[in-house]
Coordinates of C-alpha atoms in Angstrom, one line a residue:
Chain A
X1 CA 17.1 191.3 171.6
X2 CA 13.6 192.6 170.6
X3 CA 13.4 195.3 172.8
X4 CA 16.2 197.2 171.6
X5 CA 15.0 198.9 168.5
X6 CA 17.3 200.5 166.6
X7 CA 15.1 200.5 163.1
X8 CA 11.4 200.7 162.8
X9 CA 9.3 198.2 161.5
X10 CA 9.4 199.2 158.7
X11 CA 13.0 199.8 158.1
X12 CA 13.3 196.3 158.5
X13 CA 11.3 195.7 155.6
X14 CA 13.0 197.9 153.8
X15 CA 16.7 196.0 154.5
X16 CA 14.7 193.1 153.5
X17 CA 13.7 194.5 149.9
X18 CA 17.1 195.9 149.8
X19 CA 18.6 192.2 150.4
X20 CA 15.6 190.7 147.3
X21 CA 16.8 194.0 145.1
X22 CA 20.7 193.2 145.6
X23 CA 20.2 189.3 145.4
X24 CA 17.9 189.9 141.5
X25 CA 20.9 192.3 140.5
X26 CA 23.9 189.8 141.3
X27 CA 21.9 187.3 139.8
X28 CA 21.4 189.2 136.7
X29 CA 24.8 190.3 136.4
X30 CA 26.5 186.6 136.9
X31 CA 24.3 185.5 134.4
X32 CA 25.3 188.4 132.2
X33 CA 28.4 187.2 132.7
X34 CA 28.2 183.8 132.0
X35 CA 26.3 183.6 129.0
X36 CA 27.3 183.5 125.1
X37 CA 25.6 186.1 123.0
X38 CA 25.5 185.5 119.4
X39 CA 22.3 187.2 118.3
X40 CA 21.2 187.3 114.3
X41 CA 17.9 188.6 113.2
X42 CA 16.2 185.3 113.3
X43 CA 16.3 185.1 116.5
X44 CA 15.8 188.6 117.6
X45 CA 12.5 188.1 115.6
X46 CA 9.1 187.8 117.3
X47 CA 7.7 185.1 117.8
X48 CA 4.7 183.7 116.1
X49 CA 4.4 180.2 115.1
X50 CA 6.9 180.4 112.7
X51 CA 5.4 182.7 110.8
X52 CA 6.3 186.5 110.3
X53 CA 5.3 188.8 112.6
X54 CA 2.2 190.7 111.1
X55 CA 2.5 194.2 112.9
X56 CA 2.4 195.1 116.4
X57 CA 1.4 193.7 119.2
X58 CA 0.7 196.9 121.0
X59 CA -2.8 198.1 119.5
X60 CA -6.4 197.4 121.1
X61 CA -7.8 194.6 122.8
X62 CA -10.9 193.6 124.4
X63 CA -12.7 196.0 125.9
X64 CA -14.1 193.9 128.8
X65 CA -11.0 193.4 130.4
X66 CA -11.3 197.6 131.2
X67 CA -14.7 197.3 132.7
X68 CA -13.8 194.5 134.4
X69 CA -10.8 196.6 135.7
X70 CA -13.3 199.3 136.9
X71 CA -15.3 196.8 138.8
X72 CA -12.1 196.1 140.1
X73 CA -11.5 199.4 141.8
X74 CA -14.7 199.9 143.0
X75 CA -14.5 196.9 145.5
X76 CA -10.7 197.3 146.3
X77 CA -11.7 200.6 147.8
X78 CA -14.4 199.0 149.6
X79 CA -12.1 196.5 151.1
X80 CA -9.6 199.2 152.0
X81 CA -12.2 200.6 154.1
X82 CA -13.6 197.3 155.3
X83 CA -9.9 196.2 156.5
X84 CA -9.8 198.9 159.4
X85 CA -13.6 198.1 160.3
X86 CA -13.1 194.5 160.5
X87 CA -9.8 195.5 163.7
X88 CA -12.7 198.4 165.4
X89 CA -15.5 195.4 165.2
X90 CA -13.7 193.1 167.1
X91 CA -12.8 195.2 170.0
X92 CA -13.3 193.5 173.5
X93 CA -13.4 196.9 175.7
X94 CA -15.7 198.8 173.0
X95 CA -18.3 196.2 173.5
X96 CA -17.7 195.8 177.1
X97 CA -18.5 199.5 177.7
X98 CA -21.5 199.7 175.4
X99 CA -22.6 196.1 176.5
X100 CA -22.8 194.7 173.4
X101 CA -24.4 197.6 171.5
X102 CA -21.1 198.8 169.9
X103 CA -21.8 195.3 167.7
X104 CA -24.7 196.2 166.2
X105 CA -24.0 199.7 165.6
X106 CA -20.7 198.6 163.9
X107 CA -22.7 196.2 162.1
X108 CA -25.4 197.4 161.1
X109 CA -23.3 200.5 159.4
X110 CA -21.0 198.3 157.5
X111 CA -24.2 196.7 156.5
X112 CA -25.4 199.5 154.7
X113 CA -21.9 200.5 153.2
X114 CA -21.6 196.7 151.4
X115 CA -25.5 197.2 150.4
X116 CA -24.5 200.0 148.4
X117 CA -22.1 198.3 146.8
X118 CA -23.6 195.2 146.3
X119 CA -26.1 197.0 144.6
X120 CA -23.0 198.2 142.0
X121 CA -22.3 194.4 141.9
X122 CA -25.8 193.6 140.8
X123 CA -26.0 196.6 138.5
X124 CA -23.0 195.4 136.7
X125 CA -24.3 191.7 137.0
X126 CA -27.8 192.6 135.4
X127 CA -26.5 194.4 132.9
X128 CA -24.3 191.8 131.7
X129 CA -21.0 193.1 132.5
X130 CA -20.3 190.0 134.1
X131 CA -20.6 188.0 131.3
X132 CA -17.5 187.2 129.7
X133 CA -19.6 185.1 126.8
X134 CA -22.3 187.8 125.5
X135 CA -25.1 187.1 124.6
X136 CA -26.6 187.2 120.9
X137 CA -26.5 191.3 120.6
X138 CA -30.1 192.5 119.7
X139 CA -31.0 195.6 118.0
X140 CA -31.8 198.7 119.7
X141 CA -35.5 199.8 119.3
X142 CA -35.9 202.8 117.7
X143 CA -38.7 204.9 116.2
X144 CA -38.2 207.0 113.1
X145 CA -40.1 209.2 111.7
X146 CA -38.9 208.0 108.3
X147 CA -40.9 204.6 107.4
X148 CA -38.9 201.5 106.6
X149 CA -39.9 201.4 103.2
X150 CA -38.6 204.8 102.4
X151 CA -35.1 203.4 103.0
X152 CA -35.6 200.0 100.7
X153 CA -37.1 202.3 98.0
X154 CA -33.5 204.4 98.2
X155 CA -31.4 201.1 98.7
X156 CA -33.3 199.8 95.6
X157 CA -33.1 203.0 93.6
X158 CA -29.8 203.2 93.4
X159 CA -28.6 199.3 93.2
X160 CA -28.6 199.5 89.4
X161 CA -26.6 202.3 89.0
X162 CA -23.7 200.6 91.2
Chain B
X1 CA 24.0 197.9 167.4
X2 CA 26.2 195.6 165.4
X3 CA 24.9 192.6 167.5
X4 CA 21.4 193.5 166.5
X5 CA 22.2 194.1 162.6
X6 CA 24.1 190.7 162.5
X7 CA 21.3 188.8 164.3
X8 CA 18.8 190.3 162.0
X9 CA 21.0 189.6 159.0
X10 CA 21.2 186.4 159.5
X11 CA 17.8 186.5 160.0
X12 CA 17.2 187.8 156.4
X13 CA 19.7 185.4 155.0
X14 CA 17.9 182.1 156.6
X15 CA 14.9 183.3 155.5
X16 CA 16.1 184.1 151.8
X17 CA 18.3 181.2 152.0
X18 CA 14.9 178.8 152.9
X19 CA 12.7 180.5 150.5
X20 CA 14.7 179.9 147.7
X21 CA 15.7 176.5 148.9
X22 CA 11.9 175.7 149.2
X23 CA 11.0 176.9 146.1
X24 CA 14.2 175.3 143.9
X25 CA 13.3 172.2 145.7
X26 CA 9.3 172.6 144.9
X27 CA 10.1 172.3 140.7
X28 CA 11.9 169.0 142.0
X29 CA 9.3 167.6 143.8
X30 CA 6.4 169.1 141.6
X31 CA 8.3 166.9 138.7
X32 CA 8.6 163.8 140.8
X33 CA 4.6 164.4 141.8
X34 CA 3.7 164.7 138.5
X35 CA 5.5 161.2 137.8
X36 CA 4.6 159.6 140.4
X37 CA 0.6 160.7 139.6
X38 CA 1.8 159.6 135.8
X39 CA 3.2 156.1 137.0
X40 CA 6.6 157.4 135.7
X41 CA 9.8 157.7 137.2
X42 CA 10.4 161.4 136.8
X43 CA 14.0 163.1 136.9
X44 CA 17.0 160.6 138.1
X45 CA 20.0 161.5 135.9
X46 CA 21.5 164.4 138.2
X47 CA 22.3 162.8 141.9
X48 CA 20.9 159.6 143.4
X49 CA 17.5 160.0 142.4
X50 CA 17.9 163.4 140.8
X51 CA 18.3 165.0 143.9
X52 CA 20.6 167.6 142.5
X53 CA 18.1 168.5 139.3
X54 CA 17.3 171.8 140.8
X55 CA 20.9 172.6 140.7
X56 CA 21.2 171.8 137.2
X57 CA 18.7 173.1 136.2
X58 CA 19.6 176.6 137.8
X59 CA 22.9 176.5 136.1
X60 CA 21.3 175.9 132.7
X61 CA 19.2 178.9 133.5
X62 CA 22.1 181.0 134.4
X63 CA 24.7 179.8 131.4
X64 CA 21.5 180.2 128.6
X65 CA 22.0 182.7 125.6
X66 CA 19.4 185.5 126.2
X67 CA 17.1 186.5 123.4
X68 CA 15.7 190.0 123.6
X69 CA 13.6 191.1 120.7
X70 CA 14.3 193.6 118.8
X71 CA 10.8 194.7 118.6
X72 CA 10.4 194.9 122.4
X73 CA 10.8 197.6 125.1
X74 CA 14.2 196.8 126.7
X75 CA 14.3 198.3 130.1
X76 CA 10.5 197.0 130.8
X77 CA 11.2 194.0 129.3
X78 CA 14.3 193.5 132.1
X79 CA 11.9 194.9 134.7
X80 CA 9.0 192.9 134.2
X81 CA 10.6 189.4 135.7
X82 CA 12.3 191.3 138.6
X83 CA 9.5 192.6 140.2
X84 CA 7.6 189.2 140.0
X85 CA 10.7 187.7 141.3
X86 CA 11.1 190.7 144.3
X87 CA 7.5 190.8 145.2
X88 CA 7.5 186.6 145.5
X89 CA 10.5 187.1 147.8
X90 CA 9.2 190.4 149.5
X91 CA 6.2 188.7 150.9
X92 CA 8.4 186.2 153.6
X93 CA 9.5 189.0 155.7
X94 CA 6.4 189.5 157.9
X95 CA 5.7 185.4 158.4
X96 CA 6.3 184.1 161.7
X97 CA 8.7 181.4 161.2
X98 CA 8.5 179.9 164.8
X99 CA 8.0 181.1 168.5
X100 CA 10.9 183.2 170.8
X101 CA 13.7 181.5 171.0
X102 CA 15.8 182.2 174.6
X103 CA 19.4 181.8 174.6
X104 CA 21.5 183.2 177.2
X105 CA 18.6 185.1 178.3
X106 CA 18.3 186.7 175.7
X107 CA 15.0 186.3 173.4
X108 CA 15.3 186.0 169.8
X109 CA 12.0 186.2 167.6
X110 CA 12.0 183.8 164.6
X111 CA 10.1 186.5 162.8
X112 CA 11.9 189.0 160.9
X113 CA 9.4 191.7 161.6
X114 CA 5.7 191.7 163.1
X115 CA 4.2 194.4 161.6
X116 CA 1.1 195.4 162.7
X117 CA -0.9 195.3 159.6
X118 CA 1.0 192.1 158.3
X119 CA -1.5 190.2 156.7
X120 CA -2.1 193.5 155.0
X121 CA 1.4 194.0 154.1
X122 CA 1.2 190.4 152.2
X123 CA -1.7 191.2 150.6
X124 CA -0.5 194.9 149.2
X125 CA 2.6 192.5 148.0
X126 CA 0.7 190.0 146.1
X127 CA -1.1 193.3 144.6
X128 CA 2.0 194.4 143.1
X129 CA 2.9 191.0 141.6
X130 CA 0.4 191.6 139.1
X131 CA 2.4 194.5 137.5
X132 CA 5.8 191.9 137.0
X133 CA 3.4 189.4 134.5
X134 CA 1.7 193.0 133.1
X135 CA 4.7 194.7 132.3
X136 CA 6.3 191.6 131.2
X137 CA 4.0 190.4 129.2
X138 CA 3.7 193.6 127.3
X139 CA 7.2 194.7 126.8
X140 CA 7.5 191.4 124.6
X141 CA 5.4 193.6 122.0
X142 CA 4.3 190.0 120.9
X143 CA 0.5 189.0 120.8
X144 CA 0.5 186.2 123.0
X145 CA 2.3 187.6 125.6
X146 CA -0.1 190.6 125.6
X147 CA -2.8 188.1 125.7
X148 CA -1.6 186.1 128.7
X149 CA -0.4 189.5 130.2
X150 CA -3.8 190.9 130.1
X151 CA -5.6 187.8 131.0
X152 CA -3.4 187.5 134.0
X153 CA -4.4 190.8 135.4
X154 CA -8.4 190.4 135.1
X155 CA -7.5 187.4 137.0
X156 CA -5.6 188.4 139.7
X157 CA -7.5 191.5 140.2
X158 CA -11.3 189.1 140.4
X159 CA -9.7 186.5 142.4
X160 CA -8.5 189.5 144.9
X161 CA -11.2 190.8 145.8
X162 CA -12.2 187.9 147.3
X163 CA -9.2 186.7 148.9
X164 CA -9.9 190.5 151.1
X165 CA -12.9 189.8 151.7
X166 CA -12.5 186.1 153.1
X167 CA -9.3 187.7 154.9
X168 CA -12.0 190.2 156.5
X169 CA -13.9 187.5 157.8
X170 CA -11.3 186.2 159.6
X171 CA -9.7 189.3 160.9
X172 CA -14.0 190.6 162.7
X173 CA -13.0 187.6 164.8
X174 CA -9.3 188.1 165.6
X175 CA -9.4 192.2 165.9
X176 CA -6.1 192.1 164.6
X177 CA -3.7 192.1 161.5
X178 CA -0.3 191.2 163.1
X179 CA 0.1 187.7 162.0
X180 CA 2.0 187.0 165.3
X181 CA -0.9 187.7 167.2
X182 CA -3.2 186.1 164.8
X183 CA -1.1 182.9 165.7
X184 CA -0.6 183.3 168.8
X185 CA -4.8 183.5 169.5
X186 CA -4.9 179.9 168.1
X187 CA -2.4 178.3 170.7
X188 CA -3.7 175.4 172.2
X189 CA -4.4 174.7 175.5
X190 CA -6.1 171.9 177.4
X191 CA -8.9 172.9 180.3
X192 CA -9.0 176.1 181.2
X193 CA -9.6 177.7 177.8
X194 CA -9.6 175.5 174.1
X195 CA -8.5 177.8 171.3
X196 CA -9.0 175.8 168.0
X197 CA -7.4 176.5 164.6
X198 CA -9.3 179.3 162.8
X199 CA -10.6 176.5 159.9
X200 CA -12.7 175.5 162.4
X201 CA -14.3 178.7 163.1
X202 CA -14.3 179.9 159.5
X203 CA -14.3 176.9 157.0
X204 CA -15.9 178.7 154.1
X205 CA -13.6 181.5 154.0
X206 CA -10.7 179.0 154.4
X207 CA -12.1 177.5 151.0
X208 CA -12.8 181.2 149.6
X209 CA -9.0 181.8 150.6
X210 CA -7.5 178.5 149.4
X211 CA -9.3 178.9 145.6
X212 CA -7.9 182.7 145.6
X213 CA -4.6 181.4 146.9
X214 CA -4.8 179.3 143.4
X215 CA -5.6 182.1 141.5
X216 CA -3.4 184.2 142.6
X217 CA -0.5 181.9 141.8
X218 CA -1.6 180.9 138.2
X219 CA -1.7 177.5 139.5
X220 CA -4.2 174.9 137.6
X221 CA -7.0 174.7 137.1
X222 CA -6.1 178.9 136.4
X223 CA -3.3 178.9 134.6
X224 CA -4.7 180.7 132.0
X225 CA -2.3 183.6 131.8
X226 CA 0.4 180.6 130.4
X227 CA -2.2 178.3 129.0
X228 CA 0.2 176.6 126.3
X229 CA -2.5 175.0 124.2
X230 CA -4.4 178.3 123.2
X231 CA -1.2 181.0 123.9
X232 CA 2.1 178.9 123.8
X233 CA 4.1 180.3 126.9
X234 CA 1.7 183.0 127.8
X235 CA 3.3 186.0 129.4
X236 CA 6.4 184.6 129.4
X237 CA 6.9 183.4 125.5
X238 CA 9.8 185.7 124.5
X239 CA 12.0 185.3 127.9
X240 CA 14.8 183.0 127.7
X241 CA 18.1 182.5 130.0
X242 CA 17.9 183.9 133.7
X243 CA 14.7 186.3 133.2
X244 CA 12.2 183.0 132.4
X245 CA 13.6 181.5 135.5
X246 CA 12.8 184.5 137.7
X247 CA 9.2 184.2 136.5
X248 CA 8.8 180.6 137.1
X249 CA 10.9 180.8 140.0
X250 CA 8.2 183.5 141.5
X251 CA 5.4 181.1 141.1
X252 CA 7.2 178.8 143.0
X253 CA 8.0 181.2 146.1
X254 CA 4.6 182.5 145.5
X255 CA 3.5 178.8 145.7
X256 CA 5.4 178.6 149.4
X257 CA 4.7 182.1 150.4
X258 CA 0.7 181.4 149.9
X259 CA 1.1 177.8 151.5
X260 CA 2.8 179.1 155.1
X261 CA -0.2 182.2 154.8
X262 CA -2.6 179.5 154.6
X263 CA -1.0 177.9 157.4
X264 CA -0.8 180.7 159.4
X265 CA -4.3 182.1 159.0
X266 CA -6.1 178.9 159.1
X267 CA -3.8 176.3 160.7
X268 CA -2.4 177.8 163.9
X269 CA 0.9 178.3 162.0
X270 CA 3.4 176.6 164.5
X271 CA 1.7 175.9 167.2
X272 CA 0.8 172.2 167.5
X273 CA -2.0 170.2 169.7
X274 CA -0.7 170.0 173.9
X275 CA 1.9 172.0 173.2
X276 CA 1.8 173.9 176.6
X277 CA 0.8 170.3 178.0
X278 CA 3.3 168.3 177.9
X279 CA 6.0 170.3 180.0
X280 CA 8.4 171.0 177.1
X281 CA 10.9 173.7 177.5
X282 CA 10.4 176.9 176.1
X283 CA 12.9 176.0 173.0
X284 CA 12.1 172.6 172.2
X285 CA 8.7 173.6 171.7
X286 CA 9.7 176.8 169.4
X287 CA 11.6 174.4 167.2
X288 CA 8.9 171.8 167.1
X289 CA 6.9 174.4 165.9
X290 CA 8.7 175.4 163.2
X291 CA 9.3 172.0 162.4
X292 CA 5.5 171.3 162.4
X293 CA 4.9 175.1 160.7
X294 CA 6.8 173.3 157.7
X295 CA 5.2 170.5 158.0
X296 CA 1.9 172.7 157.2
X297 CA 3.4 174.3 154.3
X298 CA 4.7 171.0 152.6
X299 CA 1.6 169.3 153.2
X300 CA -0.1 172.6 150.9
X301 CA 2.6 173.0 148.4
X302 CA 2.1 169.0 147.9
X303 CA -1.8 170.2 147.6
X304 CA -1.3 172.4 145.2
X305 CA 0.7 169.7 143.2
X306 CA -1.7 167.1 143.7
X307 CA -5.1 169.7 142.6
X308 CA -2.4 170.3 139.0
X309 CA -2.0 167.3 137.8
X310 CA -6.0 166.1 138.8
X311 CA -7.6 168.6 137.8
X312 CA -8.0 170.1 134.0
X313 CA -8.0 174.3 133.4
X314 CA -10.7 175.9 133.6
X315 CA -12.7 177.6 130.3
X316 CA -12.5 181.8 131.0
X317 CA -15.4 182.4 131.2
X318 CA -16.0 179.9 133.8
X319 CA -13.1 181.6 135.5
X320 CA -14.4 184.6 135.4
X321 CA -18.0 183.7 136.2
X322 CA -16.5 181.6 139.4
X323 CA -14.7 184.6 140.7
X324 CA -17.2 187.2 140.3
X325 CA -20.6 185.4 140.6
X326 CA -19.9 182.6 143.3
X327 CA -17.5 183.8 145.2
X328 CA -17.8 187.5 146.0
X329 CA -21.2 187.1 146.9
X330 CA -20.2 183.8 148.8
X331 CA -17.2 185.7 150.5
X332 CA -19.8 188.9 151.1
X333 CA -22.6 186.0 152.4
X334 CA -19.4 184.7 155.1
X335 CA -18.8 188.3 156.2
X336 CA -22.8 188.6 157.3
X337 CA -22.7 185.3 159.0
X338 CA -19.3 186.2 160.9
X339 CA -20.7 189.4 162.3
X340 CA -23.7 187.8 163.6
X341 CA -22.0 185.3 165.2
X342 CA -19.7 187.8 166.7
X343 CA -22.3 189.6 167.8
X344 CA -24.4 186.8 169.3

């Protein structure tokens, strides 16, 4: 029955997503169906802990969660590239006509690809991007030409008239 | 033509039909785990020993009022759960169920399709499941679902990278991504040639998979996203009715879906020990294949039942410091060693 191929591969995925799509939609629908709404404003409140919702939900949030994002990408591309290595590395009749060199040249390349990004890694390591609890933030060191005491004489100067 | 659509229907509806069964059955038997782990008696009201619970429980989902807030996005807020709950079920279509199976000559593949970049096909899937808790979680427009939303995603995405690279591992010694032919390179066979179960050959990226496998479900010790002591439901807090049971339905088929990869990559999926050796037919052993292939999976879904209720959640930035500084470098470590071994 296999041999006959009337659909590709992937068309045969697709009839399966279709299937998944149709089956969430009945679903949805019977439930729609079913099911008594009686909706008032308390319930179509937001939720939080009883309480009233204090503004929206939708503003900023922690920024780490972005770098950790770009981190992300960085190694997902590497993987995308890695995935057709990994097939080529394997391949009996490439290392049967080099005689076992094809290995090591594969490698030995792919070495040098995930050395570059391992260095990323350890960039983003060292630099505590990796951290999720940072440490105690310290000051930047600066030089000014101004002195210190300049500063505490103006902070001073103009306390009283505050 | 129509012989070929009706056999691969059926196909698709056994393989929905077993996926959802699996997975209704899996919040049955993670309840009765969790009481028997407990010492208590767990659900016994619906059925002779609450064998029907699932049922009931699917019909409370159904017959629920639905609560959408007013605050939230609407259409998002309906999309959200349905691409968790199609990617869960998306991922089953590229598994090999079981062996050929010959009847009247004619040989019928227990495999809906065999792509060849399967494994790759799952793992694109699992990819996308992130944007059903994302979108979810921030069409509710209510903090704690934007927190467990967000905290979701940084996890998935850490925890992915290195389920790839264990994946890589594996695939420098079986040159290919079809999971057929994956399975088919572990069949056993006594004397001329012993082909062992990949675990053997790569145990660390089986325990590199198997901790992303966790991750990736939002299964303790990471349930994070839906940690109910610091974020009350999580993603999920304003769903009610049919959309909450899609997403915990998902984590349940996700739950399955992981366990027969698992079994596939690392266990020799259906083969079995002698199987060419004890001078079966052809469809006896298909069918105890599939029968032990299930065998696999239940053993793994009971696993991760078992590692819930043992084990407490982790802190996040444990989480985060596990994923990033152990095991990428571990997972990166496991790549050298393969290809030198491969090479040798």
């Amino acid at each position: 029955m296999d041999q006959q191929q009337y659909l590709s591969a992937f068309g045969e995925v697709l009839l399966f997503i279709l299937a998944g799509v149709i089956f969430i939609l009945v679903t949805l629908f019977v439930s729609k169906l079913i099911r008594p709404s009686r909706p008032n404003p308390e319930k179509l409140s937001t939720y939080e802990s009883g309480e009233e919702a204090v503004s929206s939900a939708w503003s900023q949030f922690n920024i780490r969660f972005y770098i950790i994002a770009l981190i992300f990408l960085l190694f997902e591309v590497e993987i995308v590239f890695l995935f057709p290595w990994s097939t080529v590395f394997a391949n009996e009749t490439l290392i049967k006509e080099t005689k076992g060199l094809w290995g090591w040249f594969s490698f030995v390349e792919m070495v040098i690809f995930i050395l570059v990004l391992a260095l990323g890694l350890a960039y983003a390591w060292v630099k505590g991007h990796l951290d999720w609890i940072k440490p105690d933030p310290k000051p930047t060191r600066f030089s000014s030409p101004v002195p210190k005491e300049h500063y505490h004489a103006i902070n001073e100067k103009y306390k009283s008239s505050k | 033509m129509i012989s070929f659509l009706i056999y691969k229907a059926i196909l698709v509806g056994v393989v929905f039909g077993i996926t959802l069964f699996i997975a209704a059955y899996s919040t049955y038997a993670e309840r009765k785990v969790a009481a028997f782990l407990q010492d208590r008696i767990g659900p016994d009201r619906a059925g002779p020993f609450g064998i029907l619970q699932p049922l009931a429980d699917g019909l409370k989902f159904i017959m629920k009022e639905e609560i959408i807030p007013n605050v939230s996005n609407k259409i998002l807020f309906v999309l959200g759960p349905s691409i968790a709950m199609l990617t869960a079920l998306m991922a089953g279509v590229v598994i090999p169920w079981g062996s050929t199976l010959v009847i009247n000559g004619e040989t019928y593949s227990l495999q809906i399709v065999d792509l060849n970049i399967g494994i790759l096909y799952v793992f694109a899937v699992v990819s996308i499941g992130v944007y059903g808790i994302m979108i979810g979680g921030w069409a509710s427009n209510n903090k704690f679902s934007l927190l467990g939303a967000i905290r979701a995603s940084a996890q998935m995405i850490s925890y992915e990278i290195a389920m790839g690279l264990s994946i890589i591992a594996l695939i420098m010694m079986t040159g290919t991504l079809s999971l057929r032919e994956i399975t088919e390179l572990q069949t056993g066979a006594v004397g001329s040639s012993w082909n062992f179960w990949n675990v053997v050959y790569q145990p660390v990226g089986f325990l590199i998979f198997l901790v992303c496998a966790f991750a990736e479900c939002n299964r303790t010790p990471f349930d994070l996203p839906e940690c109910e002591t610091e974020l009350v439901g999580g993603y999920h807090t304003e769903y009610s009715s049919m959309k909450l049971g899609f997403y915990l339905f998902a984590e349940y088929i996700n739950m399955f879906i992981s366990s027969a990869v698992i079994s596939t990559l690392y266990f020799g999926g259906y083969n079995f020990p002698f199987m060419n050796d004890l001078g079966m037919d052809q469809n006896i052993i298909t069918i105890i294949g599939t029968i032990g292939l299930f065998i696999k999976i239940g053993f793994f879904i009971f696993f991760f039942m078992w590692i819930r209720w043992t084990i407490p959640r982790f802190r996040y930035d444990q989480l985060m410091n596990l994923g990033w500084k152990i095991l990428i470098p571990l997972a990166i470590i496991n790549i050298f060693i393969t290809g030198l071994f491969g090479i040798l």
